[in-house]
Short mmCIF file of C-alpha atoms and ligand atoms in Angstrom, two decimals:
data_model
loop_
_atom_site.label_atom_id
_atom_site.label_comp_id
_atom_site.label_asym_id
_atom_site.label_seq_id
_atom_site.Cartn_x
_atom_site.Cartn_y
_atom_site.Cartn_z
CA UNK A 546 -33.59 1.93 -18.53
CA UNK A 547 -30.17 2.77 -18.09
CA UNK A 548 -28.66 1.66 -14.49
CA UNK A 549 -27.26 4.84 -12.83
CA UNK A 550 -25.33 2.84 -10.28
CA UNK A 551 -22.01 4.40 -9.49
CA UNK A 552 -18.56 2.21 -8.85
CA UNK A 553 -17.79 2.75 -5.10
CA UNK A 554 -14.43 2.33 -2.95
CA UNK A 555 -14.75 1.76 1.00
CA UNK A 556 -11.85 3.32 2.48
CA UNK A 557 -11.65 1.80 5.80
CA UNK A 558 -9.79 3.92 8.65
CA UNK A 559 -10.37 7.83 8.55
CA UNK A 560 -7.22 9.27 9.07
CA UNK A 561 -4.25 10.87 7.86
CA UNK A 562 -3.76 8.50 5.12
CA UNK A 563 -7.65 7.32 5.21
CA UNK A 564 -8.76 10.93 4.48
CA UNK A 565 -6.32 12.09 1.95
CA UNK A 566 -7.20 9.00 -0.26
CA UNK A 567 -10.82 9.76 -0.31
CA UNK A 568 -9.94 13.21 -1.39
CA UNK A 569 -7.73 11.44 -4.19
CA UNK A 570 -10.12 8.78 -5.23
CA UNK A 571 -13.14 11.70 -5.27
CA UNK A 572 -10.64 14.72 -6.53
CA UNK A 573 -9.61 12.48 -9.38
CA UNK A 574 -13.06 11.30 -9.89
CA UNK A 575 -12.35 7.84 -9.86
CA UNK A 576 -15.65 6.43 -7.81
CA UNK A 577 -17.89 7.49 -4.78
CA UNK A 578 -16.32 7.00 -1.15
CA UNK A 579 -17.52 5.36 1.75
CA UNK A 580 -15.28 6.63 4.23
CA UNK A 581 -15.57 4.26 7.62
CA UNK A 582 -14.09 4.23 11.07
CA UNK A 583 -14.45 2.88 14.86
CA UNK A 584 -14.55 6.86 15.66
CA UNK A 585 -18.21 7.95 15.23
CA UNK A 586 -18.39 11.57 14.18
CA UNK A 587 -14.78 11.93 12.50
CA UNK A 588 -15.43 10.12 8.96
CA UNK A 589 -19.03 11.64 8.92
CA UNK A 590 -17.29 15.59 9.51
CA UNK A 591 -14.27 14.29 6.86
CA UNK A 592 -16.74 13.16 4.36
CA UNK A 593 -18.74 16.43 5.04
CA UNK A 594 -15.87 18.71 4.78
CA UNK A 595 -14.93 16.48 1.66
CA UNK A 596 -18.48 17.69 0.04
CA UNK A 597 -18.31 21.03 0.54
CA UNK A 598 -15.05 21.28 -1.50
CA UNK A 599 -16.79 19.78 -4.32
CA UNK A 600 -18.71 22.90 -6.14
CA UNK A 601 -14.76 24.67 -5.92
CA UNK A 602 -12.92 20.91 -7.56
CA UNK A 603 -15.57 20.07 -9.71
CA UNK A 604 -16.74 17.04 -9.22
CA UNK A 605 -19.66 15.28 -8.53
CA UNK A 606 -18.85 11.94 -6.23
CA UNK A 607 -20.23 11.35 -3.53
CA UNK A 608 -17.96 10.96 -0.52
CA UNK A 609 -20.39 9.38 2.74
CA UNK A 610 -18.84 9.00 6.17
CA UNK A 611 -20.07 5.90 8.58
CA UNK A 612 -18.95 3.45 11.52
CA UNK A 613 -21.25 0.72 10.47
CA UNK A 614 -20.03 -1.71 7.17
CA UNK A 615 -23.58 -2.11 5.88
CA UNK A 616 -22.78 1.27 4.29
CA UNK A 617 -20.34 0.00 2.45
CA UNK A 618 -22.03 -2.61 0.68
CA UNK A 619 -21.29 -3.50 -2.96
CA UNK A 620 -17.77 -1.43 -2.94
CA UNK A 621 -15.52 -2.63 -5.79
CA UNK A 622 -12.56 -1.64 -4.24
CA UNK A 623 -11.88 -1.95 -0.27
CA UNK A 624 -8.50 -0.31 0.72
CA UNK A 625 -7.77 -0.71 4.57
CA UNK A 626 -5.80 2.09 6.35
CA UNK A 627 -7.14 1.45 9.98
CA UNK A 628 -4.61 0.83 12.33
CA UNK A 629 -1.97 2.02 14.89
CA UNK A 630 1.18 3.89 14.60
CA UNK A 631 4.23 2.89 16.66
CA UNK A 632 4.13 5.07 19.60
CA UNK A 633 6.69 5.25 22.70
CA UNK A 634 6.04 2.63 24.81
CA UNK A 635 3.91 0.26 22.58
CA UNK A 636 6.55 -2.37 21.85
CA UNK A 637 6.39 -4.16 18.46
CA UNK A 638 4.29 -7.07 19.64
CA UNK A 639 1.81 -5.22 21.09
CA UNK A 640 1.95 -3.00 17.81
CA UNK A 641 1.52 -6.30 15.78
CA UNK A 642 -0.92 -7.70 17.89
CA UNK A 643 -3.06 -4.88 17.99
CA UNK A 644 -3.35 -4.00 14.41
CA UNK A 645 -3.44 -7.85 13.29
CA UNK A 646 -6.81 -7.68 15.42
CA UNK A 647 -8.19 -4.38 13.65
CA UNK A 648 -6.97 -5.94 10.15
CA UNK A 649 -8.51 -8.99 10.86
CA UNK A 650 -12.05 -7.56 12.26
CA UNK A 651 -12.27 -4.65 9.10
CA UNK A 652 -12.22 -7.08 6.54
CA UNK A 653 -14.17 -9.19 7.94
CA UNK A 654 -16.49 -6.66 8.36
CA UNK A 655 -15.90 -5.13 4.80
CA UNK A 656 -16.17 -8.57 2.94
CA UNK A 657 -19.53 -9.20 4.83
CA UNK A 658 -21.09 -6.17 1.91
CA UNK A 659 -18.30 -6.81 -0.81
CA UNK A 660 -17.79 -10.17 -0.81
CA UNK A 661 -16.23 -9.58 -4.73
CA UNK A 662 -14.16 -6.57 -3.88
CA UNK A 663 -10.29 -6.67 -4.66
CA UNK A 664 -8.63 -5.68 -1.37
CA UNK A 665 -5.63 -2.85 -1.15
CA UNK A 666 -4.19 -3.29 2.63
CA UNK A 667 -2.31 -0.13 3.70
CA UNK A 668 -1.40 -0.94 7.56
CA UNK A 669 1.31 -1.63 8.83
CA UNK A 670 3.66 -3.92 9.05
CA UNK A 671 2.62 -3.99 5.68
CA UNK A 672 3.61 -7.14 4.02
CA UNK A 673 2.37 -8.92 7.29
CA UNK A 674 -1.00 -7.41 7.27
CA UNK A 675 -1.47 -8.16 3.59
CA UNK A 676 -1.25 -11.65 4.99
CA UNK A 677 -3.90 -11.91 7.47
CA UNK A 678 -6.25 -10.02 5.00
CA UNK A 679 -6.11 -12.57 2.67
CA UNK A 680 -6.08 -15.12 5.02
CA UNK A 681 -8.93 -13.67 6.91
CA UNK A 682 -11.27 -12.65 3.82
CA UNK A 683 -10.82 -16.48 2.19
CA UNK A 684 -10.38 -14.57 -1.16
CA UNK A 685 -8.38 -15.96 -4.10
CA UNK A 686 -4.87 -14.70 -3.69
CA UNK A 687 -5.20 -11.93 -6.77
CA UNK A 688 -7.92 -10.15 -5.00
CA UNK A 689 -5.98 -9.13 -1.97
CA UNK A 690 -2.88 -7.23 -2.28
CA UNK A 691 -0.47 -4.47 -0.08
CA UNK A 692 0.50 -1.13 -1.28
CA UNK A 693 4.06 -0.04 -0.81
CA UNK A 694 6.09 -0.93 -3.50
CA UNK A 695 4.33 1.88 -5.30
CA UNK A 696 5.26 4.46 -2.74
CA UNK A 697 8.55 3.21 -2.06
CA UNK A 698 9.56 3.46 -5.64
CA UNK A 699 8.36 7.03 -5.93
CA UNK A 700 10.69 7.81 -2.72
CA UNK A 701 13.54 6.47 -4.73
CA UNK A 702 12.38 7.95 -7.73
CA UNK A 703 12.15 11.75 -5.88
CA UNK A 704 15.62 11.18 -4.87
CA UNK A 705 16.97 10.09 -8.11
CA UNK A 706 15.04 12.95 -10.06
CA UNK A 707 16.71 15.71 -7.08
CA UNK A 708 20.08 13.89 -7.76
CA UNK A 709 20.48 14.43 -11.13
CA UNK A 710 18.25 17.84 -11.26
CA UNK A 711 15.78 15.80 -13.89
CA UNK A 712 11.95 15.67 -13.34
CA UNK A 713 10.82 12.71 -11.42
CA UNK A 714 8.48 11.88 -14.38
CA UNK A 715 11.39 11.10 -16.87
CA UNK A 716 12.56 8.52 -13.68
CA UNK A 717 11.54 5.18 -13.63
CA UNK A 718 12.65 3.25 -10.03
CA UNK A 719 12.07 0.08 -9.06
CA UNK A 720 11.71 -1.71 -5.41
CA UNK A 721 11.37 -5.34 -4.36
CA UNK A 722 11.00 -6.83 -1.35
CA UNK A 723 8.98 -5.99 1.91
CA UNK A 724 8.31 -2.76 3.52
CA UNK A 725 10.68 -2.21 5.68
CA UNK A 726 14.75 -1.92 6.58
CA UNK A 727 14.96 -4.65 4.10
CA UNK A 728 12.92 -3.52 0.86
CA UNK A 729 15.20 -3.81 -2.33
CA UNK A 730 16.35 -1.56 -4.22
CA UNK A 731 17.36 -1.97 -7.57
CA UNK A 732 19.04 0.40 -9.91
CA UNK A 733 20.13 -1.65 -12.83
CA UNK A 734 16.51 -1.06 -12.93
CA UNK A 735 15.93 2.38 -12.17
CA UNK A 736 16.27 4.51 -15.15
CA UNK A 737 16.27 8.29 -16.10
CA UNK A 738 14.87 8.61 -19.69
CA UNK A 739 15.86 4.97 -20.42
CA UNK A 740 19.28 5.01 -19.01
CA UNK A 741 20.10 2.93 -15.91
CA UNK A 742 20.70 5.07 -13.20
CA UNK A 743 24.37 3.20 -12.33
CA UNK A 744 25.37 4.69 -15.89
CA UNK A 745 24.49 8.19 -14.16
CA UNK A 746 25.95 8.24 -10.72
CA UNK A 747 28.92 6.41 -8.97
CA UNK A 748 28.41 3.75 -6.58
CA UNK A 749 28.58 6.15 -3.44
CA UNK A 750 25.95 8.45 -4.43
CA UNK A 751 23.83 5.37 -5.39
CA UNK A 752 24.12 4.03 -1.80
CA UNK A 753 23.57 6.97 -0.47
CA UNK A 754 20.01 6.90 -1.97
CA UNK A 755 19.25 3.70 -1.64
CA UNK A 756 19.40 4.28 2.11
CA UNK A 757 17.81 7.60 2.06
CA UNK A 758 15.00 5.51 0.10
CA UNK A 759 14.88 2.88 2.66
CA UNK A 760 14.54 5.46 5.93
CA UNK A 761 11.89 7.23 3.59
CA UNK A 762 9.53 6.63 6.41
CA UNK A 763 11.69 7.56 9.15
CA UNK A 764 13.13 10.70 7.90
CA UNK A 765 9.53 12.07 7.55
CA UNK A 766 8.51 10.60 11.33
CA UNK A 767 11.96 12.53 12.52
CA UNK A 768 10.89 15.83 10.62
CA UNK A 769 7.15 15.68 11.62
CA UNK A 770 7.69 13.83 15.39
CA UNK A 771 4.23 13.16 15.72
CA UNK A 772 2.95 11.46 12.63
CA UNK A 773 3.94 9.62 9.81
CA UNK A 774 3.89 10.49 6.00
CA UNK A 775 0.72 10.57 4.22
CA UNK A 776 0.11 12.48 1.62
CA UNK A 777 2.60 10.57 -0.78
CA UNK A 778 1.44 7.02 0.56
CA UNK A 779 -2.03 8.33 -0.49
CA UNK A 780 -1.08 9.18 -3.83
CA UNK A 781 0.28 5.55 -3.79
CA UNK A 782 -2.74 4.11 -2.61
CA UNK A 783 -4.93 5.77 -5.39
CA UNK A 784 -2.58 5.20 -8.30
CA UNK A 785 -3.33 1.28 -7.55
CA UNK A 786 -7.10 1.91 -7.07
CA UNK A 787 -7.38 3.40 -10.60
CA UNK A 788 -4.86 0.87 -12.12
CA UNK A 789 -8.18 -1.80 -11.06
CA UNK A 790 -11.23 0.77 -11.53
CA UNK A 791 -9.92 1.32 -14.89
CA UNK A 792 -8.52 -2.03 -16.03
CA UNK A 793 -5.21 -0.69 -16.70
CA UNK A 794 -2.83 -3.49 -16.74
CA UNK A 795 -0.58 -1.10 -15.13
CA UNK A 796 2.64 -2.67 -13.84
CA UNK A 797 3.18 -1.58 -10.42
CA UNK A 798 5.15 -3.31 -7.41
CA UNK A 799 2.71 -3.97 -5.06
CA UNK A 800 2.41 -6.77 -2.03
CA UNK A 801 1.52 -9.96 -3.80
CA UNK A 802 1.46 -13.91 -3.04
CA UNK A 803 3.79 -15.48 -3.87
CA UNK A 804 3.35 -19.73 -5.12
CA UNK A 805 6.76 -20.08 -6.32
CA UNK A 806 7.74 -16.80 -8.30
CA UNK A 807 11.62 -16.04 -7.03
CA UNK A 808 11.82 -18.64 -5.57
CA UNK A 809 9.34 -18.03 -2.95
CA UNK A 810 6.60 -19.75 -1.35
CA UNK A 811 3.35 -19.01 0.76
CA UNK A 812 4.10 -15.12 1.58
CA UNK A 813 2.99 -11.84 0.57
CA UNK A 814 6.00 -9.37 -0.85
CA UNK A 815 6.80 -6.51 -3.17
CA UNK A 816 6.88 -7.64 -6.71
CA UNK A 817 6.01 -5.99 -10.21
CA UNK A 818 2.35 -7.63 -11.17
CA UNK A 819 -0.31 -6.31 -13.29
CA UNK A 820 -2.76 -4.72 -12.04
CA UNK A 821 -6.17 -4.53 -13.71
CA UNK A 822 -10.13 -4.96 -12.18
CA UNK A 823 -9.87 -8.33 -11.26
CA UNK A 824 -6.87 -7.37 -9.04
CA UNK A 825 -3.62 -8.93 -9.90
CA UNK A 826 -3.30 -10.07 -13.37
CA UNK A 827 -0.12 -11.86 -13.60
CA UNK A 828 3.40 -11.35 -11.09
CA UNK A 829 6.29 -10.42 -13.38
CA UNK A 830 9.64 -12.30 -12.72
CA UNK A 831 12.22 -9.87 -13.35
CA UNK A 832 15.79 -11.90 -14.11
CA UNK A 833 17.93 -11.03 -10.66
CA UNK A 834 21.23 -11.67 -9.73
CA UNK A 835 22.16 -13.78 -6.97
CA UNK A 836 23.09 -10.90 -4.51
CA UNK A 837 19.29 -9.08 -5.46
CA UNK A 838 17.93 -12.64 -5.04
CA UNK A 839 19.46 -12.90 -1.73
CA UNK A 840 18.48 -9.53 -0.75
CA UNK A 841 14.85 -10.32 -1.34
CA UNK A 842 14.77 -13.75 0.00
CA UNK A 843 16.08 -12.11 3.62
CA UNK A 844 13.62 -9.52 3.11
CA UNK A 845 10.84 -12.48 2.88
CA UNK A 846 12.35 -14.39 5.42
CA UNK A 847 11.41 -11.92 7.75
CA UNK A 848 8.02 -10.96 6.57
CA UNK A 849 7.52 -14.78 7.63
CA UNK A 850 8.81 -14.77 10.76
CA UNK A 851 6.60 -11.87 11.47
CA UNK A 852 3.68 -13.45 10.27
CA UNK A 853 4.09 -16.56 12.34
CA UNK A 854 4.62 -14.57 15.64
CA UNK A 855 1.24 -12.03 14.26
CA UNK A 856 -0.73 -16.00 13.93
CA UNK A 857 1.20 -16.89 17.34
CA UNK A 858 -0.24 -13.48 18.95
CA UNK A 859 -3.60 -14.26 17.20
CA UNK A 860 -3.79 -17.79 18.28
CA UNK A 861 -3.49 -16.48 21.85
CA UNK A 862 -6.29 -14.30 21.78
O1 TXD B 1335 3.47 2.26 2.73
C1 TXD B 1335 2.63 1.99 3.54
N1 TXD B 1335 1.98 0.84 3.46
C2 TXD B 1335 2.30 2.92 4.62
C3 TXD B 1335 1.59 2.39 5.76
C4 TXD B 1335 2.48 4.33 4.49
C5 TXD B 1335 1.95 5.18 5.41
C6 TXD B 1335 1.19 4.74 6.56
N2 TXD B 1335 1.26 3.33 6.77
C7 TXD B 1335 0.39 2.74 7.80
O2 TXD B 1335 -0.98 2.99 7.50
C8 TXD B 1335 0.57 3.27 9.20
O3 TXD B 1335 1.69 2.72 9.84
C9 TXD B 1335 -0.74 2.84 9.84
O4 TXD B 1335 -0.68 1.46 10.18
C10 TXD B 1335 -1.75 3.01 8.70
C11 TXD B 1335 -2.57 4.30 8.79
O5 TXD B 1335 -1.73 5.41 8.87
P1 TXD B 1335 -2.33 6.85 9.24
O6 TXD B 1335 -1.20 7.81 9.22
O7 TXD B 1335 -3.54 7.13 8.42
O8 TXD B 1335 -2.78 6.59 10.76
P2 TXD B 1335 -3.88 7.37 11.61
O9 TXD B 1335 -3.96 8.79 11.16
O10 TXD B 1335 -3.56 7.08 13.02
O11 TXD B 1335 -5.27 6.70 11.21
C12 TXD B 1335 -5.64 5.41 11.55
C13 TXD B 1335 -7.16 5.40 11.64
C14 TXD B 1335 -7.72 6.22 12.82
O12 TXD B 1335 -8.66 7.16 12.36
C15 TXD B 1335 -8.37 5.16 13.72
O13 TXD B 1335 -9.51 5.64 14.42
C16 TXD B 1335 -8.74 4.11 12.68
O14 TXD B 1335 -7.61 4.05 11.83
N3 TXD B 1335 -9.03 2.79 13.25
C17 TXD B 1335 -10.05 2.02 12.80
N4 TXD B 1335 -10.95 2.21 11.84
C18 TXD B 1335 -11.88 1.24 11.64
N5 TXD B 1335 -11.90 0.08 12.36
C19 TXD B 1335 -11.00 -0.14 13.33
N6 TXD B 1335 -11.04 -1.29 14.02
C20 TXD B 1335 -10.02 0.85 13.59
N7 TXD B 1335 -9.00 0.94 14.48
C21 TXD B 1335 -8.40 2.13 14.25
#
């Protein structure tokens, strides 16, 4: 008899960007949802709310709301968004220290049901959390990996495309490097209908994006005061789950360990890999010059002093 077993994805932390991915992976009818959090009641109302939507967008998934990770058993796809925001008064240690705890206890409690999952980590700091997932879950390196790359390339790619008055589709941009003051830019890489964006636009304008790019995140906190972007790091987030629910072999930039590749040993950073079910198929080594091979190797620098004071702060707990 034919099995009717569906393909599942645990999202793990119900909100801003928790929620809108469900609706994405559901909306887009990529798998079923188990939507989980520590707050009983809100990913059960979410995932209800979610289902009543579905007679008016036409699907069929089933989206299931729960605090407890036995629910979430056999998920082919975990993506953790649980986790603190930086507030006033919470200073960065604390802020590491606290979510380094909640990344560390959800996958544990995720890989407990889905020990053969591939792992998407969300939280922030982002490269450092990626980290401690994979450390935490014992998984081979090309099962875990961090989603930002993605979104910060469509931030540069939005402000490319409203540059040059161009759709964004026709834009292809590319970022390296951590999440974070330091990610890297690079637009002999960034294209608009093949053409390298510093054949477009004069170095002043480019600068001017690249930072606008790299304070993507902060100009939305400014606007919005309380809350941080989620709608677009969503869209992120689900473009990388269907590049592994349907074996695309997509290249994406995504948080990835690194043994060697640039250069770079033992860390988790932005790269181009491809992405397919079993995770990530292969990292591609882009040729860089010695300033953009600078640039990322400060940008990993500090993703590794980070995780060394998050292990520090761990250690101590
Ligand atoms: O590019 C990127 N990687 C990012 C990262 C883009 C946008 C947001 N980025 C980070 O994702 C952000 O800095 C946060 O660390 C996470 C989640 O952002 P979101 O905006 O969704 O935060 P919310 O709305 O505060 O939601 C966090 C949820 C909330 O419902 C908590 O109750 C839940 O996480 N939470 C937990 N769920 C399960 N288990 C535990 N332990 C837990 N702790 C908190």
């Amino acid at each position: 008899m034919a099995s009717c077993t569906q393909v599942q994805v645990t999202v793990i932390g119900a909100g801003n960007v928790g929620s809108s991915l469900a609706q994405r992976i559901a909306e887009k009818d990529l798998a079923d949802v188990v939507l989980l959090d520590v707050v009983s009641g809100r990913p059960q109302g979410l995932a209800l709310d979610l289902i009543e939507a579905r007679g008016i967008e036409r699907h069929n998934r089933k989206i299931s709301g729960t605090i407890d990770y036995t629910d979430t058993a056999n998920s082919s796809v975990v993506v953790i968004t649980a986790g603190l925001p930086r507030k006033p008064g919470l200073s960065r240690d604390d802020l590491l220290l606290t979510n380094a705890k909640i990344v560390r206890d959800t996958v544990r409690g995720a890989i407990a049901h889905s020990p053969d999952a591939v792992f998407v980590i969300v939280t922030n700091p982002l490269d450092v959390m990626t980290y401690l997932a994979w450390k935490t879950s014992g998984l081979p390196a090309h099962q875990v990996m961090g989603m930002a790359g993605v979104l910060d390339s469509a931030r540069f790619q939005t402000f490319i495309a409203m540059e040059l008055n161009v759709s964004a589709a026709d834009v292809h941009a590319t970022v390296l490097g951590g999440h974070g003051d330091l990610m890297v830019p690079l637009p002999r890489y960034s294209t608009v209908g093949g053409i390298p964006i510093t054949e477009l636009m004069d170095q002043a304008t480019l600068d001017r994006l690249i930072d606008r790019t790299r304070n993507g995140g902060a100009e939305i906190v400014e606007l919005m005061q309380t809350g941080s972007a989620f709608f677009a790091p969503a869209s992120s987030a689900a473009l990388m789950v269907e590049a592994i629910l349907h074996n695309q072999s997509r290249l994406l930039p995504v948080a990835a360990y690194l043994q060697g590749e640039y250069g770079l040993n033992d860390v988790f950073i932005g790269v181009p890999c491809r992405i397919g079910c079993q995770g990530i198929e292969n990292i591609l080594e882009m040729p860089l010059t010695e300033s953009e091979r600078e640039a990322l190797h400060r940008s990993a620098q500090s993703v590794r002093q980070n995780v060394d004071r998050a292990l520090e702060l761990l250690g101590n707990t």
